[in-house]
Short mmCIF file of C-alpha atoms and ligand atoms in Angstrom, two decimals:
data_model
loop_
_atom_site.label_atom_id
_atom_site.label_comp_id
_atom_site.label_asym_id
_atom_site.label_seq_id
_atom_site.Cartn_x
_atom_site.Cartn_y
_atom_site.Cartn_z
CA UNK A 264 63.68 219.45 155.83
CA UNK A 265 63.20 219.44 152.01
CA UNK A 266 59.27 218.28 152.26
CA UNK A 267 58.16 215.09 151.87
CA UNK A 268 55.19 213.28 150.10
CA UNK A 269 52.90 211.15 151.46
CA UNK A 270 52.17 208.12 149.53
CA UNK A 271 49.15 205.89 150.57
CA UNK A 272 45.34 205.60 152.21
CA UNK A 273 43.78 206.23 155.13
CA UNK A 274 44.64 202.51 156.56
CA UNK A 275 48.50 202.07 155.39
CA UNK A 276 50.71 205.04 153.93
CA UNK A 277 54.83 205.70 153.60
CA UNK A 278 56.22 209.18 154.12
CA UNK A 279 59.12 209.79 151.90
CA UNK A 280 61.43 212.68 153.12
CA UNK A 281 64.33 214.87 151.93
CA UNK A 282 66.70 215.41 154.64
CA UNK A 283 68.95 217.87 154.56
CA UNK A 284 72.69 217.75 156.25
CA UNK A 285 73.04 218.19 159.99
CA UNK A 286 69.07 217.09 160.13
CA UNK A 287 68.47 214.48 162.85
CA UNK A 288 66.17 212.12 160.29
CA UNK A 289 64.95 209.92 163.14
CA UNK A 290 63.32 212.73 164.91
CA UNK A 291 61.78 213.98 161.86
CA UNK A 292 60.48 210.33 160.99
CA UNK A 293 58.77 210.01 164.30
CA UNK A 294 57.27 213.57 164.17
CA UNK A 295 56.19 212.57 161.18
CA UNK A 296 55.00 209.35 162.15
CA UNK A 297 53.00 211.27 165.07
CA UNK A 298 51.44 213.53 162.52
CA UNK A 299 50.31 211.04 160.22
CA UNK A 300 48.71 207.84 162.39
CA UNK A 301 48.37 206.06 158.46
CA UNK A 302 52.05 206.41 158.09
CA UNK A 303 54.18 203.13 158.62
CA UNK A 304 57.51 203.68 157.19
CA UNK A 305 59.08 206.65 156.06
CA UNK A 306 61.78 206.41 153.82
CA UNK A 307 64.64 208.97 153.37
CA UNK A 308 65.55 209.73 149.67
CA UNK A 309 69.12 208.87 148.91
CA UNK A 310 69.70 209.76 145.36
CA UNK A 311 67.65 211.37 142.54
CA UNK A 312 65.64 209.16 140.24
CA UNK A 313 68.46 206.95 137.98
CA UNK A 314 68.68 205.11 135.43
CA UNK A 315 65.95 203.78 132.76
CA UNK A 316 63.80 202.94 135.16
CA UNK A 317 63.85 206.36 136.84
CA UNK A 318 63.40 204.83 140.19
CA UNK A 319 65.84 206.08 143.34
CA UNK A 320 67.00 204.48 146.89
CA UNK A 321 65.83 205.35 149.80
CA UNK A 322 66.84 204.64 153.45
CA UNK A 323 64.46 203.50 156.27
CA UNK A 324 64.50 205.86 158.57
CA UNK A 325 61.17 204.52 161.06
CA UNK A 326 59.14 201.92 160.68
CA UNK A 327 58.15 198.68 158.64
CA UNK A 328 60.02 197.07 156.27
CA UNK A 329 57.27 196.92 153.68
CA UNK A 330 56.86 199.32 151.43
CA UNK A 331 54.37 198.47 149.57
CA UNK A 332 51.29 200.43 149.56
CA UNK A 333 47.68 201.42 147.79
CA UNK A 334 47.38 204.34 146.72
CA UNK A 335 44.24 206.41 146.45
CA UNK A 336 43.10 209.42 144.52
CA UNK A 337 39.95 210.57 142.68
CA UNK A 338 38.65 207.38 143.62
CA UNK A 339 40.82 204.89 142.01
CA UNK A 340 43.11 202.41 143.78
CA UNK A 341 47.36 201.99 142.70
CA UNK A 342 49.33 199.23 144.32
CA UNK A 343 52.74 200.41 143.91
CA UNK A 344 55.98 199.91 146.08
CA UNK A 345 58.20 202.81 145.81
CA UNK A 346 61.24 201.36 145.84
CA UNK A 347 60.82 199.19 142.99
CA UNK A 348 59.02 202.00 140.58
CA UNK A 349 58.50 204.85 139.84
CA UNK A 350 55.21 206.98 141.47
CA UNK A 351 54.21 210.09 142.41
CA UNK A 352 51.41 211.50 143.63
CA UNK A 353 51.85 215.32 142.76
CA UNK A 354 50.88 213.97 139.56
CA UNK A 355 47.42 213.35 140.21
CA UNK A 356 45.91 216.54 139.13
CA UNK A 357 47.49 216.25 135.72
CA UNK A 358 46.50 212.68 135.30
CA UNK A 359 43.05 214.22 135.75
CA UNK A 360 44.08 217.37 133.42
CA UNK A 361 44.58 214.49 130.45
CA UNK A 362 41.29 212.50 131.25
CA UNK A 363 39.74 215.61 130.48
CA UNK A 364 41.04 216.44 127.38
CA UNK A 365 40.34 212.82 126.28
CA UNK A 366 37.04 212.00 124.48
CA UNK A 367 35.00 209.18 124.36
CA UNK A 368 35.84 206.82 121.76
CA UNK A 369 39.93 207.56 121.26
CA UNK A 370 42.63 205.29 120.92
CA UNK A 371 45.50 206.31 123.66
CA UNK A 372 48.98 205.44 123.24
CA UNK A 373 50.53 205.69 126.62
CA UNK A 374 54.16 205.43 126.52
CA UNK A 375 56.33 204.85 129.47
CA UNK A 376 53.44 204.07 131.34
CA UNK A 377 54.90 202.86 134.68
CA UNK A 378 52.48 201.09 137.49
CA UNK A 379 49.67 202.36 135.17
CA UNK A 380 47.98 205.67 136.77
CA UNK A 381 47.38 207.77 133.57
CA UNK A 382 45.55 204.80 131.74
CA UNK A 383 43.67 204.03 135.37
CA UNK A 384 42.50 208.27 135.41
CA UNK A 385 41.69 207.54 131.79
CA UNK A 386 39.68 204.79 131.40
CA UNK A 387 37.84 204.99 134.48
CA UNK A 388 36.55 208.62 133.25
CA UNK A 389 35.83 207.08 129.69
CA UNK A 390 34.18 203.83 129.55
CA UNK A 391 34.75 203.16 125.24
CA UNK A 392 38.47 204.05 124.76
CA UNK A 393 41.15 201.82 123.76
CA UNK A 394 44.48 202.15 125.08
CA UNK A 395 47.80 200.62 124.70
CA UNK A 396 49.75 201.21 127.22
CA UNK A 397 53.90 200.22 126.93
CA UNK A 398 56.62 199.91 129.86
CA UNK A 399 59.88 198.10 130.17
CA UNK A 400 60.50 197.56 134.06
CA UNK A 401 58.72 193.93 134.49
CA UNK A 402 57.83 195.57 138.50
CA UNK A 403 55.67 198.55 137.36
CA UNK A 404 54.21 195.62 134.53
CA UNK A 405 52.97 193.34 137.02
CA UNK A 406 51.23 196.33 139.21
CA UNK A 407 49.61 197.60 136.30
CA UNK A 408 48.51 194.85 135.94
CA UNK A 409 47.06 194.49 139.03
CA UNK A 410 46.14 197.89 139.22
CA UNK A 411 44.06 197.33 135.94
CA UNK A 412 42.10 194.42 138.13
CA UNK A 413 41.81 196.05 141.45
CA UNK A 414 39.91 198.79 139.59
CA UNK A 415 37.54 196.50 137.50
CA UNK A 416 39.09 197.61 134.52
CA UNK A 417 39.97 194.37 132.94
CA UNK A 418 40.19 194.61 129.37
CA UNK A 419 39.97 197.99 129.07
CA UNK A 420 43.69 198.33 128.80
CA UNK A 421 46.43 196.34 126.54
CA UNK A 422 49.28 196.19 128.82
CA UNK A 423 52.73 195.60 126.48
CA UNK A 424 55.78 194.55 128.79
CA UNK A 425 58.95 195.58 126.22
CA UNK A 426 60.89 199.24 125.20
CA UNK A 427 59.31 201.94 123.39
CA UNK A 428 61.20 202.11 120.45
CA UNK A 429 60.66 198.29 119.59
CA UNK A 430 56.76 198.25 120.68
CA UNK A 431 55.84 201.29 118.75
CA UNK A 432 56.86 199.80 115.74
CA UNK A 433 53.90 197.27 115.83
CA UNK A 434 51.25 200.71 115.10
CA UNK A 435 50.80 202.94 112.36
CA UNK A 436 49.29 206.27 112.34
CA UNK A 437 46.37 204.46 114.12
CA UNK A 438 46.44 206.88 117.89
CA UNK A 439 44.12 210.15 118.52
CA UNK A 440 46.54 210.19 121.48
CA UNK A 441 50.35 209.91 122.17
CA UNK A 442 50.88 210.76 125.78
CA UNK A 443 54.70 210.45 126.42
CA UNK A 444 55.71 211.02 130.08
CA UNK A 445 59.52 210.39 130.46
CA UNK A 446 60.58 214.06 130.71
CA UNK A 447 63.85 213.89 130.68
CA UNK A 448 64.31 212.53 127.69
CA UNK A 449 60.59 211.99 125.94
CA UNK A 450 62.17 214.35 122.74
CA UNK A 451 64.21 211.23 121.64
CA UNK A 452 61.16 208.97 121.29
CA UNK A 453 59.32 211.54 118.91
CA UNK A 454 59.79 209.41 115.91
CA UNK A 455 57.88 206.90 117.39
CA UNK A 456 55.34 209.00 118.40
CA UNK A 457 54.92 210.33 114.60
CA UNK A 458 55.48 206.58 113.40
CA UNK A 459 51.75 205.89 115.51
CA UNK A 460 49.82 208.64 116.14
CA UNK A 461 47.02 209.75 113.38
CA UNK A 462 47.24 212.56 111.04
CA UNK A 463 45.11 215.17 113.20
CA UNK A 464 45.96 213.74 116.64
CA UNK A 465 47.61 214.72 119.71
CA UNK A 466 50.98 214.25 121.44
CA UNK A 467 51.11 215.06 125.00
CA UNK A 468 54.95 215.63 125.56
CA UNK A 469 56.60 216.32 129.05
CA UNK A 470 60.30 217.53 129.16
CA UNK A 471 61.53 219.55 132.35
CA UNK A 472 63.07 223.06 131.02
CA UNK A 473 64.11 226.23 132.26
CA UNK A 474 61.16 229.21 132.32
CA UNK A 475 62.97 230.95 130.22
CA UNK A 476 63.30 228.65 127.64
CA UNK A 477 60.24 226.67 127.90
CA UNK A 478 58.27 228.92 124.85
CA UNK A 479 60.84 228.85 122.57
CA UNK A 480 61.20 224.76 123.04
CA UNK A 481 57.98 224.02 122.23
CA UNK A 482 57.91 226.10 119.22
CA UNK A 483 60.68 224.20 117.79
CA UNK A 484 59.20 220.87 118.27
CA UNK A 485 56.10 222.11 117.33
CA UNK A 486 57.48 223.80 114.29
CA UNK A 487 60.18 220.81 113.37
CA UNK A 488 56.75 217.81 113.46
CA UNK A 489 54.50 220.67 111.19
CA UNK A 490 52.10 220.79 114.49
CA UNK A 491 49.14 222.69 113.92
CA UNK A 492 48.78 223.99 117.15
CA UNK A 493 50.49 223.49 120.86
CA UNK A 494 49.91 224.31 124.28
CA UNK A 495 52.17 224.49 127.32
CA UNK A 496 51.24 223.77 130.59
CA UNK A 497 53.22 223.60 134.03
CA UNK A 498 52.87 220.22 135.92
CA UNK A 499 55.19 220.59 138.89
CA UNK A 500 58.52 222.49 139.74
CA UNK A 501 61.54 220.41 139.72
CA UNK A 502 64.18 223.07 140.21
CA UNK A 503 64.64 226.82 141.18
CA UNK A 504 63.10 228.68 137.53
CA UNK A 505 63.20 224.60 135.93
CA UNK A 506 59.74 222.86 135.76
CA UNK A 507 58.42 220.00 134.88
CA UNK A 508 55.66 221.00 131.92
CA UNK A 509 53.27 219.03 129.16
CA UNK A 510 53.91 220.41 125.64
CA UNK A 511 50.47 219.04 124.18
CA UNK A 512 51.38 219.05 120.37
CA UNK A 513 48.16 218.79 117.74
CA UNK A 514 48.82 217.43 114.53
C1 SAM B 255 58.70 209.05 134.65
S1 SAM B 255 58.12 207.38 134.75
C2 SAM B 255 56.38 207.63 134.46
C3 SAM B 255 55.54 206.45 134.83
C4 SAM B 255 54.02 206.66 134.73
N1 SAM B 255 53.61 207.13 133.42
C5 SAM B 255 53.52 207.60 135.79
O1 SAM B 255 53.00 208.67 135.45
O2 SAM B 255 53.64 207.25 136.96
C6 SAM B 255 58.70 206.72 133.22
C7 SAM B 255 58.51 205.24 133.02
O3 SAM B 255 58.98 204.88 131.72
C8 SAM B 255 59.62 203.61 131.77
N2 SAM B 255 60.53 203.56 130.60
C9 SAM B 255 61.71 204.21 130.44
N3 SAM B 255 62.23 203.97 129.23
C10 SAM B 255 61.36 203.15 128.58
C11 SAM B 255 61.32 202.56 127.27
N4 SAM B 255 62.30 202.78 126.40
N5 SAM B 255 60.26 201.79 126.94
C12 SAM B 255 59.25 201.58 127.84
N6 SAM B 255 59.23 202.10 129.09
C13 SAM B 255 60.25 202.89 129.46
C14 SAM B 255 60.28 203.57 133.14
O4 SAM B 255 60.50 202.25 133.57
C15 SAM B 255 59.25 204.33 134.00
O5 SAM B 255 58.35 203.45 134.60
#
């Protein structure tokens, strides 16, 4: 078996697996299943994540036919159903790596920001920053929506239902903050992120690169927007020697 993730709380949780050929997925569902009492369904991955909304299928393999769940970590709450957006929570600890850098007071662009769990670290770490916070599938909207309620949050963050490249157009040089988490392909939106961000701010970019080439990648962006100063850091593996990382660009 390829691993799997568990996605959930103590009460309700799903259990989404890689299976590999010649695996009997029904056995490792109920083992699974047996493991984890909170699990309910556990869904076999089908395809990698596609398309604009960078969502995948998935298969039932056990269990109930709804998927959606809560979510907990570092004591926030994310409704999310998997199969309609995108989530994961391997992410957490860099969620929590960018609510730390934050400072009281900033203005946050979040791009592409999905059911909402970067702006939820953020501004329940920071009680007096702003953030916009921009996504085009009207699912992940609606539970960030939600999400932005269940954690008493309420207009703390300006949700903005529409793409990107239209939304951005609204701000001018007015963000501390860019955060841009579409790795695989965040390096065509950096216009937009230099069209809003302020002269000495930040741009948190993610892109998923070979280790070998990772260095060398960031100094060209860094050196083609005239950053000051950059940083990389590894967020997750995605491949054999390829990685998911954060290039965190200051201005
Ligand atoms: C990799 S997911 C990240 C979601 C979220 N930030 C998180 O950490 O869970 C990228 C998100 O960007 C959204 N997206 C893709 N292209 C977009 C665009 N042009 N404008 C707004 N949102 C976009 C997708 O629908 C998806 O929810």
């Amino acid at each position: 078996m390829g691993g799997y993730e568990i996605i959930g709380n103590r009460d309700k949780a799903i259990a989404i697996v890689e299976i590999e050929k010649g695996e009997n997925g029904k056995k490792i569902a109920e083992e699974i299943m047996k493991k984890h009492k909170n699990v309910k369904t556990v869904l076999k991955k089908m395809s990698e994540r596609k398309g604009v909304i960078r969502t995948r299928s998935y298969r039932i393999l056990s269990g109930e036919k709804n998927t959606e769940v809560v979510h907990t970590e570092y004591g926030y709450r994310l409704l999310l159903d998997p199969r309609k957006v995108y989530f994961s929570a391997r992410e957490s600890t860099e969620r929590q790596r960018l609510a730390s850098l934050v400072k009281d007071g900033e203005k946050i662009m979040l791009m592409f920001a999905g059911i909402g769990p970067i702006a939820i670290a953020i501004a329940k770490k920071h009680p007096n920053v702003e953030i916009v916070a921009i996504e085009i599938n009207p699912a992940a909207v609606k539970y960030m929506k939600k999400n932005i309620e269940i954690n008493k949050l309420n207009g703390r963050v300006k949700v903005v239902f529409g793409d990107v490249k239209k939304e951005v157009k609204k701000y001018s040089k007015e963000f501390d903050r860019v955060i841009m988490p579409l790795p695989h392909k965040s390096e065509l939106f950096i216009d937009e992120a230099l069209q809003c961000v302020k002269p000495n701010g930040w741009i948190h970019l993610y892109v998923i690169r070979g280790e070998e080439e990772i260095e060398q990648v960031a100094k060209e962006i860094s050196k083609k927007i005239n950053a000051k100063t950059f940083n990389i850091k590894k967020v997750l593996p995605y491949a054999p020697r390829v990685n998911k990382y954060c290039i965190d660009l200051m201005l």
